[in-house]
mmCIF file of C-alpha atoms in Angstrom:
data_model
loop_
_atom_site.group_PDB
_atom_site.id
_atom_site.type_symbol
_atom_site.label_atom_id
_atom_site.label_comp_id
_atom_site.label_asym_id
_atom_site.label_seq_id
_atom_site.Cartn_x
_atom_site.Cartn_y
_atom_site.Cartn_z
ATOM 1 C CA MET K 10 115.724 78.192 95.621
ATOM 2 C CA THR K 11 116.073 77.127 98.966
ATOM 3 C CA ASP K 12 112.694 76.393 101.609
ATOM 4 C CA THR K 13 113.394 77.587 104.777
ATOM 5 C CA THR K 14 110.010 77.848 106.165
ATOM 6 C CA PRO K 15 109.683 75.543 109.463
ATOM 7 C CA SER K 16 108.599 71.892 109.435
ATOM 8 C CA LEU K 17 105.445 71.442 110.313
ATOM 9 C CA ASP K 18 106.475 68.813 112.072
ATOM 10 C CA GLN K 19 109.114 70.444 114.361
ATOM 11 C CA MET K 20 109.313 69.255 117.901
ATOM 12 C CA SER K 21 110.360 72.673 118.886
ATOM 13 C CA ALA K 22 108.916 75.085 117.749
ATOM 14 C CA PRO K 23 111.167 78.560 116.170
ATOM 15 C CA SER K 24 109.353 82.048 117.714
ATOM 16 C CA ALA K 25 107.500 84.236 115.830
ATOM 17 C CA GLY K 26 110.616 86.609 115.835
ATOM 18 C CA GLU K 27 112.888 83.926 114.137
ATOM 19 C CA GLN K 28 110.190 82.708 111.719
ATOM 20 C CA MET K 29 110.137 86.361 110.213
ATOM 21 C CA GLU K 30 113.470 86.683 109.999
ATOM 22 C CA ASP K 31 113.519 82.990 107.907
ATOM 23 C CA MET K 32 110.791 85.194 105.836
ATOM 24 C CA SER K 33 113.214 88.166 105.320
ATOM 25 C CA ARG K 34 116.289 86.071 104.226
ATOM 26 C CA GLU K 35 114.173 84.875 101.203
ATOM 27 C CA TRP K 36 113.439 88.937 100.014
ATOM 28 C CA ASN K 37 115.679 91.703 98.807
ATOM 29 C CA TYR K 38 112.507 93.719 100.218
ATOM 30 C CA HIS K 39 109.921 93.372 101.630
ATOM 31 C CA PRO K 40 106.779 95.434 104.071
ATOM 32 C CA ASP K 41 106.290 94.838 107.897
ATOM 33 C CA LEU K 42 104.779 91.618 107.961
ATOM 34 C CA PRO K 43 101.913 89.849 108.537
ATOM 35 C CA LEU K 44 100.421 92.304 106.032
ATOM 36 C CA GLN K 45 97.574 94.553 107.514
ATOM 37 C CA ASN K 46 94.717 94.924 105.284
ATOM 38 C CA PRO K 47 94.345 98.273 103.220
ATOM 39 C CA SER K 48 90.743 97.152 102.592
ATOM 40 C CA ILE K 49 88.057 99.814 101.935
ATOM 41 C CA PHE K 50 85.309 96.784 103.278
ATOM 42 C CA GLN K 51 85.974 96.888 105.911
ATOM 43 C CA TRP K 52 82.724 96.531 109.037
ATOM 44 C CA PRO K 53 81.677 98.348 110.637
ATOM 45 C CA PRO K 54 82.596 100.828 107.865
ATOM 46 C CA ASN K 55 85.133 103.881 109.205
ATOM 47 C CA PRO K 56 85.210 106.794 107.106
ATOM 48 C CA ALA K 57 87.492 108.532 108.525
ATOM 49 C CA PHE K 58 89.736 105.785 106.767
ATOM 50 C CA LEU K 59 87.321 105.814 103.161
ATOM 51 C CA ILE K 60 87.975 109.411 103.096
ATOM 52 C CA GLY K 61 91.152 108.713 103.578
ATOM 53 C CA TRP K 62 91.625 105.869 100.733
ATOM 54 C CA LEU K 63 89.452 108.593 98.244
ATOM 55 C CA ALA K 64 92.757 111.445 99.050
ATOM 56 C CA ARG K 65 95.133 109.395 98.391
ATOM 57 C CA ASN K 66 93.968 107.416 95.022
ATOM 58 C CA TRP K 67 91.948 110.541 93.625
ATOM 59 C CA LEU K 68 92.873 113.814 94.976
ATOM 60 C CA THR K 69 96.834 113.635 94.451
ATOM 61 C CA LEU K 70 99.190 112.162 91.812
ATOM 62 C CA SER K 71 98.627 109.217 92.222
ATOM 63 C CA GLU K 72 99.211 105.952 89.608
ATOM 64 C CA ARG K 73 95.207 105.424 88.705
ATOM 65 C CA VAL K 74 94.754 110.215 88.200
ATOM 66 C CA MET K 75 97.918 109.700 85.993
ATOM 67 C CA MET K 76 95.619 106.580 84.156
ATOM 68 C CA ALA K 77 92.111 108.804 83.527
ATOM 69 C CA ILE K 78 94.662 111.778 82.783
ATOM 70 C CA LEU K 79 96.201 109.556 79.652
ATOM 71 C CA ALA K 80 92.587 108.256 79.089
ATOM 72 C CA VAL K 81 91.796 111.368 78.476
ATOM 73 C CA ALA K 82 95.049 112.614 76.206
ATOM 74 C CA LEU K 83 93.913 109.071 74.459
ATOM 75 C CA TRP K 84 90.233 110.158 73.930
ATOM 76 C CA TYR K 85 91.196 114.303 72.520
ATOM 77 C CA LEU K 86 94.425 112.842 70.815
ATOM 78 C CA PHE K 87 94.485 109.572 69.576
ATOM 79 C CA TYR K 88 92.040 107.480 69.495
ATOM 80 C CA PRO K 89 89.118 107.804 66.248
ATOM 81 C CA SER K 90 86.068 109.367 67.730
ATOM 82 C CA LEU K 91 83.388 107.618 68.251
ATOM 83 C CA GLU K 92 81.722 108.754 65.027
ATOM 84 C CA VAL K 93 84.424 106.874 62.820
ATOM 85 C CA ALA K 94 83.652 103.767 64.148
ATOM 86 C CA GLN K 95 80.092 103.568 63.284
ATOM 87 C CA SER K 96 81.238 100.864 60.553
ATOM 88 C CA PHE K 97 84.619 98.492 60.506
ATOM 89 C CA ALA K 98 87.120 99.829 58.358
ATOM 90 C CA PHE K 99 90.941 98.931 58.686
ATOM 91 C CA GLY K 100 92.522 102.433 58.709
ATOM 92 C CA TRP K 101 90.475 103.567 62.530
ATOM 93 C CA ILE K 102 91.099 100.013 63.352
ATOM 94 C CA ALA K 103 94.867 100.052 62.160
ATOM 95 C CA GLN K 104 95.107 103.339 64.248
ATOM 96 C CA ILE K 105 93.774 101.932 67.942
ATOM 97 C CA TYR K 106 96.589 98.744 66.812
ATOM 98 C CA VAL K 107 99.346 100.837 67.004
ATOM 99 C CA VAL K 108 98.572 103.775 69.330
ATOM 100 C CA ASN K 109 97.840 100.578 71.830
ATOM 101 C CA PHE K 110 101.160 98.900 70.302
ATOM 102 C CA ALA K 111 103.191 102.334 70.878
ATOM 103 C CA MET K 112 101.282 102.967 74.472
ATOM 104 C CA ILE K 113 101.938 99.308 76.025
ATOM 105 C CA PHE K 114 106.023 99.563 74.210
ATOM 106 C CA LEU K 115 106.648 103.422 76.197
ATOM 107 C CA VAL K 116 105.312 102.153 79.432
ATOM 108 C CA ALA K 117 106.617 98.345 79.928
ATOM 109 C CA GLY K 118 110.045 99.671 77.434
ATOM 110 C CA GLY K 119 110.051 102.356 79.808
ATOM 111 C CA LEU K 120 109.701 100.511 82.845
ATOM 112 C CA HIS K 121 112.150 98.077 82.491
ATOM 113 C CA TRP K 122 114.590 100.699 81.533
ATOM 114 C CA TYR K 123 114.245 103.198 84.231
ATOM 115 C CA PHE K 124 114.587 99.827 86.952
ATOM 116 C CA TYR K 125 117.006 97.731 84.873
ATOM 117 C CA ILE K 126 118.877 99.330 82.227
ATOM 118 C CA ARG K 127 119.661 102.783 84.139
ATOM 119 C CA LYS K 128 119.301 101.243 87.498
ATOM 120 C CA ALA K 129 117.526 104.238 89.018
ATOM 121 C CA GLN K 130 117.031 102.994 91.916
ATOM 122 C CA GLY K 131 118.915 99.964 92.396
ATOM 123 C CA LYS K 132 117.745 97.411 94.821
ATOM 124 C CA LYS K 133 115.648 99.991 96.420
ATOM 125 C CA LEU K 134 111.990 98.614 97.769
ATOM 126 C CA LYS K 135 112.882 95.864 94.700
ATOM 127 C CA PHE K 136 111.667 92.798 96.266
ATOM 128 C CA GLU K 137 113.493 90.333 95.150
ATOM 129 C CA ARG K 138 117.120 89.680 94.846
ATOM 130 C CA ARG K 139 117.400 88.171 91.418
ATOM 131 C CA ASP K 140 117.535 90.247 87.590
ATOM 132 C CA GLN K 141 115.642 89.469 85.507
ATOM 133 C CA GLY K 142 116.566 85.439 83.589
ATOM 134 C CA LYS K 143 118.457 84.621 80.489
ATOM 135 C CA ASN K 144 120.141 81.708 78.560
ATOM 136 C CA ASN K 145 117.533 79.475 80.727
ATOM 137 C CA LYS K 146 115.197 77.540 77.788
ATOM 138 C CA LEU K 147 112.782 77.771 79.988
ATOM 139 C CA TRP K 148 111.890 81.043 77.819
ATOM 140 C CA ASP K 149 110.909 81.599 74.431
ATOM 141 C CA PHE K 150 114.236 83.245 72.871
ATOM 142 C CA SER K 151 116.370 82.204 75.751
ATOM 143 C CA ASP K 152 115.868 85.617 77.481
ATOM 144 C CA GLN K 153 112.590 86.425 80.121
ATOM 145 C CA VAL K 154 112.213 89.511 78.425
ATOM 146 C CA LYS K 155 111.865 88.818 75.131
ATOM 147 C CA ASP K 156 109.908 86.098 76.188
ATOM 148 C CA ASN K 157 107.865 88.663 77.995
ATOM 149 C CA MET K 158 107.303 91.466 74.854
ATOM 150 C CA PHE K 159 106.586 88.434 72.838
ATOM 151 C CA TRP K 160 103.611 88.259 74.291
ATOM 152 C CA SER K 161 102.540 91.790 75.495
ATOM 153 C CA LEU K 162 103.389 93.065 71.859
ATOM 154 C CA GLY K 163 101.549 89.774 69.913
ATOM 155 C CA SER K 164 98.229 88.916 71.653
ATOM 156 C CA GLY K 165 98.068 91.418 74.556
ATOM 157 C CA VAL K 166 97.687 93.864 72.096
ATOM 158 C CA PHE K 167 95.939 92.228 69.149
ATOM 159 C CA GLN K 168 93.253 91.074 71.763
ATOM 160 C CA LEU K 169 93.555 94.773 74.051
ATOM 161 C CA THR K 170 92.646 96.489 70.331
ATOM 162 C CA ALA K 171 90.022 93.821 69.529
ATOM 163 C CA PHE K 172 88.050 94.055 72.989
ATOM 164 C CA GLN K 173 88.692 98.189 71.899
ATOM 165 C CA VAL K 174 87.288 97.900 68.371
ATOM 166 C CA VAL K 175 83.862 96.077 69.818
ATOM 167 C CA THR K 176 83.122 97.910 72.327
ATOM 168 C CA MET K 177 83.707 101.482 70.300
ATOM 169 C CA TRP K 178 81.908 99.548 67.376
ATOM 170 C CA LEU K 179 79.025 98.666 70.440
ATOM 171 C CA MET K 180 78.775 102.084 71.489
ATOM 172 C CA ALA K 181 78.842 104.331 67.845
ATOM 173 C CA ASN K 182 76.144 102.474 66.603
ATOM 174 C CA GLY K 183 73.933 102.762 70.123
ATOM 175 C CA TYR K 184 74.124 98.898 71.359
ATOM 176 C CA ALA K 185 76.144 100.260 74.520
ATOM 177 C CA PRO K 186 74.455 102.290 76.257
ATOM 178 C CA VAL K 187 76.899 105.813 76.283
ATOM 179 C CA ILE K 188 76.693 108.903 79.254
ATOM 180 C CA THR K 189 77.604 112.506 78.641
ATOM 181 C CA PHE K 190 79.715 114.546 81.736
ATOM 182 C CA ALA K 191 77.357 116.823 81.111
ATOM 183 C CA GLU K 192 74.319 114.621 81.441
ATOM 184 C CA ASN K 193 75.731 112.249 84.420
ATOM 185 C CA PRO K 194 78.277 114.268 85.867
ATOM 186 C CA VAL K 195 77.748 111.863 89.885
ATOM 187 C CA TRP K 196 78.303 108.928 87.596
ATOM 188 C CA PHE K 197 80.621 110.071 85.240
ATOM 189 C CA LEU K 198 82.723 110.340 88.330
ATOM 190 C CA ALA K 199 81.907 107.145 90.212
ATOM 191 C CA TRP K 200 82.439 104.602 87.520
ATOM 192 C CA LEU K 201 85.799 105.889 87.314
ATOM 193 C CA ILE K 202 86.176 105.580 90.572
ATOM 194 C CA ILE K 203 83.999 102.133 90.643
ATOM 195 C CA LEU K 204 85.410 100.355 87.635
ATOM 196 C CA PRO K 205 89.471 99.197 89.636
ATOM 197 C CA MET K 206 87.243 97.964 91.656
ATOM 198 C CA TRP K 207 85.244 96.073 89.039
ATOM 199 C CA SER K 208 88.092 95.101 87.914
ATOM 200 C CA ALA K 209 89.444 93.576 90.544
ATOM 201 C CA PHE K 210 86.479 91.888 91.621
ATOM 202 C CA HIS K 211 86.268 89.964 88.580
ATOM 203 C CA PHE K 212 90.248 89.570 88.139
ATOM 204 C CA TYR K 213 89.937 87.468 91.158
ATOM 205 C CA TRP K 214 87.295 85.163 89.909
ATOM 206 C CA VAL K 215 88.937 84.464 86.638
ATOM 207 C CA HIS K 216 92.152 84.257 88.186
ATOM 208 C CA ARG K 217 90.948 81.567 90.453
ATOM 209 C CA LEU K 218 89.811 79.960 87.320
ATOM 210 C CA LEU K 219 92.972 80.187 85.252
ATOM 211 C CA HIS K 220 95.134 78.436 88.787
ATOM 212 C CA GLN K 221 92.288 75.296 88.372
ATOM 213 C CA PRO K 222 95.273 72.407 87.651
ATOM 214 C CA PHE K 223 93.473 71.842 83.388
ATOM 215 C CA LEU K 224 93.776 76.137 82.169
ATOM 216 C CA TYR K 225 96.627 76.283 85.061
ATOM 217 C CA LYS K 226 99.195 73.539 83.299
ATOM 218 C CA LYS K 227 97.858 74.411 79.612
ATOM 219 C CA VAL K 228 97.511 77.701 80.103
ATOM 220 C CA HIS K 229 98.276 80.271 83.274
ATOM 221 C CA SER K 230 101.687 78.800 83.467
ATOM 222 C CA LEU K 231 103.149 80.645 81.139
ATOM 223 C CA HIS K 232 102.159 83.652 82.849
ATOM 224 C CA HIS K 233 103.547 82.161 86.432
ATOM 225 C CA ARG K 234 107.056 81.479 84.558
ATOM 226 C CA ASN K 235 107.765 85.116 86.084
ATOM 227 C CA VAL K 236 108.531 84.556 89.100
ATOM 228 C CA ASN K 237 110.781 86.879 89.392
ATOM 229 C CA ILE K 238 108.405 89.445 87.900
ATOM 230 C CA GLY K 239 109.989 92.495 85.851
ATOM 231 C CA PRO K 240 107.254 95.968 83.754
ATOM 232 C CA TRP K 241 107.285 93.175 80.769
ATOM 233 C CA SER K 242 105.667 90.493 82.850
ATOM 234 C CA GLY K 243 102.529 91.605 83.976
ATOM 235 C CA PHE K 244 100.658 91.469 80.135
ATOM 236 C CA SER K 245 102.450 88.253 79.023
ATOM 237 C CA MET K 246 99.860 85.964 78.586
ATOM 238 C CA HIS K 247 99.333 82.511 76.657
ATOM 239 C CA PRO K 248 96.070 83.797 74.603
ATOM 240 C CA VAL K 249 93.727 81.908 76.440
ATOM 241 C CA GLU K 250 94.073 84.276 78.745
ATOM 242 C CA HIS K 251 94.549 87.654 77.633
ATOM 243 C CA PHE K 252 90.733 87.061 76.317
ATOM 244 C CA PHE K 253 90.079 85.756 79.741
ATOM 245 C CA TYR K 254 91.979 88.561 81.872
ATOM 246 C CA LEU K 255 90.081 91.467 78.898
ATOM 247 C CA SER K 256 86.682 90.348 78.767
ATOM 248 C CA THR K 257 86.129 93.036 82.138
ATOM 249 C CA LEU K 258 85.780 95.645 78.498
ATOM 250 C CA CYS K 259 82.601 94.076 77.921
ATOM 251 C CA ILE K 260 80.758 95.481 80.975
ATOM 252 C CA HIS K 261 81.108 98.534 79.373
ATOM 253 C CA TRP K 262 78.221 96.905 77.334
ATOM 254 C CA ILE K 263 76.171 96.569 79.418
ATOM 255 C CA VAL K 264 76.605 99.774 82.195
ATOM 256 C CA PRO K 265 76.347 103.685 81.026
ATOM 257 C CA SER K 266 79.708 104.409 80.099
ATOM 258 C CA HIS K 267 81.520 107.375 77.805
ATOM 259 C CA PRO K 268 84.732 106.517 75.964
ATOM 260 C CA ILE K 269 86.963 108.041 78.832
ATOM 261 C CA HIS K 270 85.884 105.261 80.852
ATOM 262 C CA LEU K 271 86.783 102.534 78.365
ATOM 263 C CA TYR K 272 90.036 104.529 77.808
ATOM 264 C CA PHE K 273 91.431 104.131 81.486
ATOM 265 C CA HIS K 274 89.599 101.383 81.711
ATOM 266 C CA ILE K 275 92.029 99.651 78.827
ATOM 267 C CA VAL K 276 94.846 101.329 80.168
ATOM 268 C CA PHE K 277 94.568 100.229 84.032
ATOM 269 C CA GLN K 278 94.158 96.702 82.378
ATOM 270 C CA GLY K 279 96.882 97.340 79.840
ATOM 271 C CA PRO K 280 99.649 99.429 81.066
ATOM 272 C CA GLY K 281 98.745 99.108 84.353
ATOM 273 C CA ALA K 282 99.996 95.627 83.749
ATOM 274 C CA ALA K 283 103.405 96.442 83.487
ATOM 275 C CA MET K 284 103.141 99.268 86.610
ATOM 276 C CA THR K 285 102.056 96.587 89.304
ATOM 277 C CA HIS K 286 104.807 94.608 87.802
ATOM 278 C CA THR K 287 108.054 95.902 88.011
ATOM 279 C CA GLY K 288 109.534 94.155 90.247
ATOM 280 C CA TYR K 289 109.649 97.466 93.246
ATOM 281 C CA GLU K 290 107.362 98.918 95.775
ATOM 282 C CA ASP K 291 107.514 102.073 94.776
ATOM 283 C CA LEU K 292 109.147 104.929 92.760
ATOM 284 C CA LEU K 293 111.527 106.837 95.039
ATOM 285 C CA ILE K 294 112.618 110.245 94.020
ATOM 286 C CA LYS K 295 115.232 111.802 95.637
ATOM 287 C CA ASP K 296 114.598 108.863 98.385
ATOM 288 C CA LYS K 297 111.217 109.661 98.220
ATOM 289 C CA ARG K 298 108.001 107.589 97.346
ATOM 290 C CA LYS K 299 106.052 109.326 95.028
ATOM 291 C CA LEU K 300 103.976 106.627 93.129
ATOM 292 C CA ALA K 301 102.452 103.264 94.303
ATOM 293 C CA LEU K 302 104.024 100.796 91.889
ATOM 294 C CA GLY K 303 103.513 96.857 92.692
ATOM 295 C CA THR K 304 102.757 94.536 96.054
ATOM 296 C CA PHE K 305 103.926 92.454 98.013
ATOM 297 C CA TYR K 306 100.537 90.807 98.222
ATOM 298 C CA HIS K 307 101.005 90.057 94.338
ATOM 299 C CA GLN K 308 104.637 88.721 94.608
ATOM 300 C CA LEU K 309 103.892 86.866 96.957
ATOM 301 C CA HIS K 310 101.037 85.478 94.565
ATOM 302 C CA HIS K 311 104.005 84.783 91.470
ATOM 303 C CA ARG K 312 106.625 83.386 94.650
ATOM 304 C CA TYR K 313 104.041 81.021 96.471
ATOM 305 C CA TYR K 314 101.065 80.672 93.179
ATOM 306 C CA GLU K 315 97.904 79.073 95.233
ATOM 307 C CA CYS K 316 97.316 82.227 96.842
ATOM 308 C CA ASN K 317 96.428 86.023 96.510
ATOM 309 C CA TYR K 318 94.623 85.518 93.850
ATOM 310 C CA GLY K 319 93.214 89.569 93.838
ATOM 311 C CA ASN K 320 94.806 92.972 95.330
ATOM 312 C CA GLN K 321 95.125 94.258 98.051
ATOM 313 C CA GLU K 322 92.669 96.468 98.615
ATOM 314 C CA MET K 323 89.522 94.014 97.434
ATOM 315 C CA PRO K 324 88.512 91.018 100.241
ATOM 316 C CA TRP K 325 88.369 88.882 98.416
ATOM 317 C CA ASP K 326 91.106 87.061 99.150
ATOM 318 C CA ARG K 327 90.318 87.742 102.628
ATOM 319 C CA TRP K 328 86.475 86.692 102.057
ATOM 320 C CA PHE K 329 87.365 83.746 100.117
ATOM 321 C CA GLY K 330 90.002 81.639 102.096
ATOM 322 C CA THR K 331 93.331 82.482 99.819
ATOM 323 C CA PHE K 332 95.375 85.512 101.634
ATOM 324 C CA HIS K 333 98.961 84.774 102.539
ATOM 325 C CA ASP K 334 99.898 87.698 105.367
ATOM 326 C CA GLY K 335 103.414 87.000 104.523
ATOM 327 C CA SER K 336 104.063 85.081 107.160
ATOM 328 C CA PRO K 337 105.663 81.230 107.971
ATOM 329 C CA GLU K 338 102.528 79.522 108.781
ATOM 330 C CA ALA K 339 100.523 81.423 105.486
ATOM 331 C CA THR K 340 103.173 79.838 103.525
ATOM 332 C CA ALA K 341 102.225 76.915 104.734
ATOM 333 C CA GLU K 342 99.420 76.929 104.693
ATOM 334 C CA THR K 343 99.409 77.873 100.457
ATOM 335 C CA ARG K 344 102.219 74.815 99.885
ATOM 336 C CA ALA K 345 98.757 72.451 101.336
ATOM 337 C CA ARG K 346 95.924 74.337 99.288
ATOM 338 C CA LYS K 347 98.560 73.520 96.651
ATOM 339 C CA LYS K 348 99.603 70.491 97.391
ATOM 340 C CA ARG K 349 94.799 69.136 97.796
ATOM 341 C CA MET K 350 94.737 71.312 94.735
ATOM 342 C CA PHE K 351 97.302 68.980 92.392
ATOM 343 C CA GLY K 352 98.003 65.927 94.174
#
């Protein structure tokens, strides 16, 4: 891709408006730039903002509420009970594997069908101009979608199931603390709200680790072949990265949880990755934004690599100096960081 970022050595720097116009030419769509700070971790605290954040995420049919509803359905209808999980047996383990395979396939496959096969939204709110890659030996099978499906449904589903099986066995045998809603309704609800925050914290530091040159070249580069991301890209990782990424589920070995919390976390890590990697900002229905999907924040990470390791709601990138706000200045700083890291 042609680099249109103004050189730092130019004698006469372009205006801010000209710089943003150059940035806009590189994308099919982007939100208003520079990106603002939507994090709830603000100082001084802003109660009105916090209440609004809670209302948007938990009092509407948001992606998190949908994930919580799916977690309850999985608990009632699809996953085996904890009593069955007291001893390892092929039947209940295979049941979890089949459910997880179907869940990843239906969510990622459904989003891919909607956005990239049916093209129901065209390129409205699509960040990149390009379509998914084909006939390129960069990808296994010379096809981006087939490559991403292979790693998502292979290593991804296998390791997601393995972490879940071990955690359910620990819960069933009293080695991991288990709660019920009746015993502790406040913590039950609070833990649902906190889990995405924990996941974001864990993801930031694991992600930074994976960007260290050795691990990046040997492991994380497989995921980063997806510069132009699609729904199948989110869970497409090297097996070592899947292990690091899914180790977030080990929190349930320590913190008191209900199986619904575990299943919500599994949905957040698995199908949730497909939702955040659609390549689109929102799902439109009759030209109205109905469901938040990907973010330009993370799209910038896939374009420029050494920035925005976390997500836009959490403050880690801002606190630790790795935030890219979409401006040409941030692009120059990110490229300088990458050069320092990789030489």
